[in-house]
Amino acid sequence: LLGFFYRRCNEIVRSPIGAGIVTTAVFAALHVPNLFLVLVTFAAGVFSCFVYVRAPNLYVSGVAHGLLAYALYQFLPAQLTGGMKVGIEYLQR
């Protein structure tokens, strides 16, 4: 989302903060109905947009996303994380 959506949104909104909020909201919405992941991805999205504005590097963002997902999956109970499932898989769980 950072590489495409944020940049296009910034062209339309003409505000890095506004584009960051919209991008973060879209990123969090992609994790519905898992409320835990919605909250975590919203917070991580805000941080990622802030970092991307200062130093636009998608590799760092991708590695950070992978490491955060791995840490959440390994170190938090599945009852809290919802098994890291989203969408219909979360509802079937």
Short mmCIF file of C-alpha atoms in Angstrom, two decimals:
data_model
loop_
_atom_site.label_atom_id
_atom_site.label_comp_id
_atom_site.label_asym_id
_atom_site.label_seq_id
_atom_site.Cartn_x
_atom_site.Cartn_y
_atom_site.Cartn_z
CA LEU A 1 0.00 0.00 0.00
CA LEU A 2 2.81 2.42 0.70
CA GLY A 3 4.37 2.16 -2.71
CA PHE A 4 1.18 2.66 -4.67
CA PHE A 5 -1.78 3.75 -2.55
CA TYR A 6 0.02 6.23 -0.31
CA ARG A 7 1.76 7.93 -3.21
CA ARG A 8 -1.44 8.25 -5.28
CA CYS A 9 -3.43 9.38 -2.27
CA ASN A 10 -0.79 12.01 -1.51
CA GLU A 11 -1.15 13.31 -5.08
CA ILE A 12 -4.92 13.65 -4.62
CA VAL A 13 -5.05 14.91 -1.03
CA ARG A 14 -1.81 16.93 -1.26
CA SER A 15 -1.11 16.34 2.41
CA PRO A 16 1.26 13.68 3.78
CA ILE A 17 -0.78 13.48 6.99
CA GLY A 18 -4.09 13.10 5.15
CA ALA A 19 -2.64 10.54 2.77
CA GLY A 20 -1.16 8.66 5.72
CA ILE A 21 -4.50 8.55 7.54
CA VAL A 22 -6.34 7.29 4.46
CA THR A 23 -3.66 4.70 3.69
CA THR A 24 -3.56 3.53 7.30
CA ALA A 25 -7.35 3.23 7.42
CA VAL A 26 -7.39 1.15 4.23
CA PHE A 27 -4.57 -1.08 5.54
CA ALA A 28 -6.42 -1.64 8.83
CA ALA A 29 -9.72 -2.28 7.02
CA LEU A 30 -8.10 -5.10 5.07
CA HIS A 31 -7.77 -6.98 8.38
CA VAL A 32 -11.48 -6.91 9.29
CA PRO A 33 -13.16 -8.66 11.19
CA ASN A 34 -10.14 -9.49 13.38
CA LEU A 35 -10.30 -6.53 15.79
CA PHE A 36 -6.87 -7.28 17.25
CA LEU A 37 -5.23 -7.13 13.82
CA VAL A 38 -7.21 -4.03 12.86
CA LEU A 39 -5.83 -2.19 15.90
CA VAL A 40 -2.28 -3.48 15.46
CA THR A 41 -2.21 -2.76 11.73
CA PHE A 42 -3.61 0.72 12.28
CA ALA A 43 -0.81 1.53 14.74
CA ALA A 44 1.81 -0.11 12.52
CA GLY A 45 0.39 1.71 9.49
CA VAL A 46 0.77 5.09 11.14
CA PHE A 47 4.36 4.28 12.01
CA SER A 48 5.08 2.89 8.52
CA CYS A 49 3.69 5.97 6.80
CA PHE A 50 5.76 8.22 9.05
CA VAL A 51 8.91 6.26 8.24
CA TYR A 52 8.08 6.08 4.52
CA VAL A 53 7.64 9.86 4.30
CA ARG A 54 11.07 10.40 5.84
CA ALA A 55 12.84 7.62 3.89
CA PRO A 56 10.79 5.95 1.13
CA ASN A 57 12.14 2.40 1.20
CA LEU A 58 9.71 -0.44 0.56
CA TYR A 59 12.21 -3.15 1.46
CA VAL A 60 12.50 -1.89 5.03
CA SER A 61 8.71 -1.66 5.29
CA GLY A 62 8.30 -5.20 3.96
CA VAL A 63 10.87 -6.66 6.34
CA ALA A 64 9.32 -4.81 9.28
CA HIS A 65 5.87 -6.15 8.32
CA GLY A 66 7.18 -9.69 8.15
CA LEU A 67 9.04 -9.46 11.45
CA LEU A 68 6.08 -7.95 13.26
CA ALA A 69 3.71 -10.60 11.90
CA TYR A 70 6.14 -13.36 12.87
CA ALA A 71 6.57 -11.96 16.40
CA LEU A 72 2.82 -11.61 16.93
CA TYR A 73 2.19 -15.14 15.66
CA GLN A 74 4.96 -16.75 17.71
CA PHE A 75 4.73 -14.88 21.00
CA LEU A 76 1.06 -14.08 21.52
CA PRO A 77 -1.69 -16.63 22.10
CA ALA A 78 -3.99 -17.50 19.21
CA GLN A 79 -6.99 -16.53 21.35
CA LEU A 80 -5.72 -12.96 21.33
CA THR A 81 -4.50 -12.77 17.73
CA GLY A 82 -7.35 -14.77 16.24
CA GLY A 83 -4.75 -17.07 14.74
CA MET A 84 -3.69 -14.15 12.50
CA LYS A 85 -6.70 -14.91 10.30
CA VAL A 86 -8.78 -12.30 8.49
CA GLY A 87 -11.99 -12.32 6.49
CA ILE A 88 -13.99 -15.50 6.14
CA GLU A 89 -11.21 -17.63 7.65
CA TYR A 90 -11.45 -15.62 10.86
CA LEU A 91 -15.22 -16.04 10.98
CA GLN A 92 -14.94 -19.80 10.37
CA ARG A 93 -12.41 -20.10 13.19
#
